[in-house]
XYZ file of C-alpha atoms in Angstrom:
207
model
C -0.086 -0.051 -0.018
C 1.668 3.211 -1.076
C 1.457 6.684 0.164
C 0.417 7.720 -3.328
C -2.752 5.545 -3.058
C -3.482 6.243 0.540
C -3.168 10.113 0.140
C -4.842 10.351 -3.173
C -7.854 8.250 -2.073
C -8.142 9.821 1.367
C -7.531 13.588 0.645
C -9.627 13.602 -2.534
C -12.649 11.711 -0.963
C -13.750 14.002 1.916
C -14.164 17.516 0.164
C -14.035 21.024 1.685
C -15.004 24.000 -0.629
C -13.714 23.326 -4.102
C -11.196 20.696 -2.984
C -9.114 21.535 0.047
C -6.019 19.252 -0.145
C -2.650 20.711 -0.479
C -1.768 18.034 -3.021
C -3.557 15.730 -5.328
C -1.120 13.020 -4.329
C 0.427 12.376 -7.681
C 4.166 12.721 -6.795
C 4.432 11.461 -3.159
C 6.952 9.079 -1.651
C 7.166 5.439 -2.605
C 5.962 2.282 -0.751
C 5.092 3.074 2.945
C 3.119 0.730 5.086
C -0.111 1.953 6.684
C 1.593 2.475 10.110
C 3.969 5.023 8.532
C 1.363 6.857 6.625
C 1.126 10.555 7.434
C -2.797 10.408 7.856
C -3.463 7.175 9.377
C -3.374 7.419 13.178
C -4.630 3.980 14.239
C -4.891 0.921 12.267
C -6.130 -2.474 13.726
C -6.336 -5.574 11.428
C -7.591 -9.020 12.479
C -8.754 -12.084 10.441
C -12.017 -10.439 9.818
C -12.104 -6.690 10.429
C -9.882 -3.712 9.225
C -10.306 -0.484 11.325
C -8.484 2.720 10.276
C -8.687 6.141 12.047
C -7.680 8.697 9.310
C -6.805 12.316 10.341
C -6.506 14.651 7.341
C -6.551 18.024 9.243
C -2.863 18.846 8.436
C -3.212 17.704 4.791
C -5.694 20.623 4.244
C -5.199 24.130 3.155
C -4.850 26.216 6.274
C -7.004 28.867 4.739
C -9.921 26.780 5.320
C -9.341 27.149 9.123
C -10.373 23.554 9.856
C -9.557 22.579 13.446
C -10.087 18.784 12.836
C -11.131 16.555 10.129
C -11.136 12.698 10.225
C -12.431 9.567 8.767
C -13.302 6.327 10.508
C -12.912 3.249 8.074
C -14.292 -0.209 9.002
C -13.938 -3.090 6.519
C -15.703 -6.368 7.156
C -13.693 -8.814 4.991
C -16.220 -11.559 5.434
C -19.355 -9.597 4.194
C -17.493 -7.065 1.997
C -19.269 -4.247 3.920
C -17.339 -1.039 4.403
C -18.482 1.613 6.924
C -17.187 5.342 6.541
C -17.735 8.016 8.908
C -16.412 11.542 7.913
C -16.575 14.405 10.280
C -14.938 17.913 10.786
C -15.255 21.141 12.796
C -13.790 24.454 11.849
C -13.818 28.213 12.563
C -16.341 29.232 9.905
C -19.046 27.689 7.580
C -17.595 26.072 4.525
C -18.919 23.673 2.017
C -18.492 20.055 3.139
C -19.054 16.760 1.223
C -17.806 13.184 0.648
C -17.915 11.428 -2.629
C -17.295 8.113 -4.623
C -16.610 7.656 -8.174
C -17.482 4.874 -10.652
C -16.804 4.201 -14.428
C -20.486 2.976 -15.016
C -23.751 4.490 -13.730
C -25.352 5.685 -10.548
C -29.046 4.782 -9.817
C -31.117 6.061 -6.942
C -32.987 3.203 -5.520
C -34.901 5.235 -2.971
C -34.677 5.192 0.800
C -31.200 6.594 0.767
C -29.703 3.788 -1.165
C -27.653 4.025 -4.370
C -26.293 1.467 -6.928
C -22.868 2.345 -8.610
C -21.629 0.209 -11.301
C -18.349 -0.267 -13.192
C -17.573 -0.330 -17.030
C -15.211 0.910 -19.599
C -12.538 -1.655 -18.732
C -10.890 -1.676 -22.092
C -10.794 2.190 -22.300
C -9.367 2.731 -18.797
C -6.747 -0.140 -19.101
C -5.823 1.228 -22.623
C -5.178 4.724 -21.365
C -1.553 3.984 -22.097
C -0.668 1.644 -24.869
C -3.870 1.240 -26.434
C -6.468 -1.720 -26.371
C -5.857 -4.494 -23.845
C -8.583 -6.783 -25.519
C -11.259 -6.164 -22.903
C -14.633 -4.718 -23.389
C -16.292 -1.554 -22.170
C -19.649 -3.063 -21.085
C -21.157 -1.948 -17.703
C -20.534 -4.727 -15.185
C -20.151 -5.057 -11.478
C -22.130 -3.186 -8.792
C -21.544 -1.535 -5.270
C -24.458 -0.277 -3.134
C -24.301 2.841 -1.068
C -26.457 3.416 1.949
C -26.648 6.732 3.706
C -27.009 5.983 7.369
C -26.629 9.457 8.850
C -26.568 12.828 7.212
C -28.185 15.826 8.643
C -29.374 18.568 6.058
C -27.500 16.913 3.248
C -28.293 16.082 -0.395
C -27.015 13.760 -2.978
C -25.592 15.031 -6.152
C -24.782 12.899 -9.162
C -22.409 14.473 -11.822
C -19.547 13.909 -14.182
C -16.489 15.080 -12.215
C -13.883 17.628 -13.665
C -10.408 16.052 -14.026
C -6.868 17.352 -14.765
C -6.546 15.763 -18.137
C -2.724 15.239 -18.024
C -3.043 13.553 -14.702
C -6.053 11.193 -15.219
C -5.758 10.546 -19.018
C -2.188 9.057 -18.905
C -0.277 12.052 -20.550
C 2.808 13.242 -18.764
C 1.510 16.701 -17.964
C 4.582 18.662 -19.114
C 2.538 21.038 -20.919
C 3.807 19.892 -24.285
C 1.342 17.153 -25.024
C -1.564 17.313 -27.476
C -4.697 16.648 -25.449
C -6.102 14.548 -28.397
C -3.391 11.938 -27.505
C -5.134 11.196 -24.200
C -7.949 8.673 -23.755
C -11.101 9.862 -22.265
C -13.186 7.487 -20.002
C -16.281 9.092 -18.543
C -16.846 8.701 -14.974
C -19.856 9.496 -12.647
C -19.537 11.036 -9.112
C -21.771 10.173 -6.335
C -21.560 13.115 -3.921
C -23.107 13.500 -0.496
C -22.843 17.105 0.357
C -24.215 19.511 3.147
C -27.129 21.554 1.823
C -25.290 24.744 2.833
C -21.919 25.919 4.272
C -21.504 24.487 7.846
C -18.973 25.085 10.670
C -19.001 21.408 11.443
C -20.710 18.265 10.034
C -20.543 14.517 9.800
C -21.729 11.613 7.417
C -22.023 7.914 8.034
C -22.455 5.642 4.987
C -22.179 1.956 4.218
C -20.682 0.472 0.939
C -21.556 -3.139 0.156
C -21.437 -5.578 -2.758
């Protein structure tokens, strides 16, 4: 598990204002185990469960004036269920959200439950080097259940990316953007309905 993967996933999932992280995690250090990651404060693993307490306060832009921001991550390896608890408090009201991405579609099933699917396997795998002989059919699914979210709403949209980063270009400023491959993603975003000085979400993700 690398610092790149950990920081990119964690600091780009809980969202403040238009982003909030000091880095997008693209060029961080190499392989570092969970106990040495800058944002994981506690990590417990046994035969069935993985528990992690992630504190991202110091990975955020100081201008946001956030006093504390953390995520509790619990993974049941027997059932495949993941519980995510995101929370923060700060000096002033700001926009607060958490989000998930998928390469297929997002469907509202009602009762605060959503179905996210995968897809575009060949397009994504072929970002560098072209076709890998897969197909781009929609397949696989995850279900997201909102368990606790006060004065919040779900927004489904296509995210905006930095093309040189996500599309396999080197981002030197000299590439022709037409050389990139363009998978289309969907973002499931749970956000506070208005700026808040503190907030929390609890969601479950299951197969």
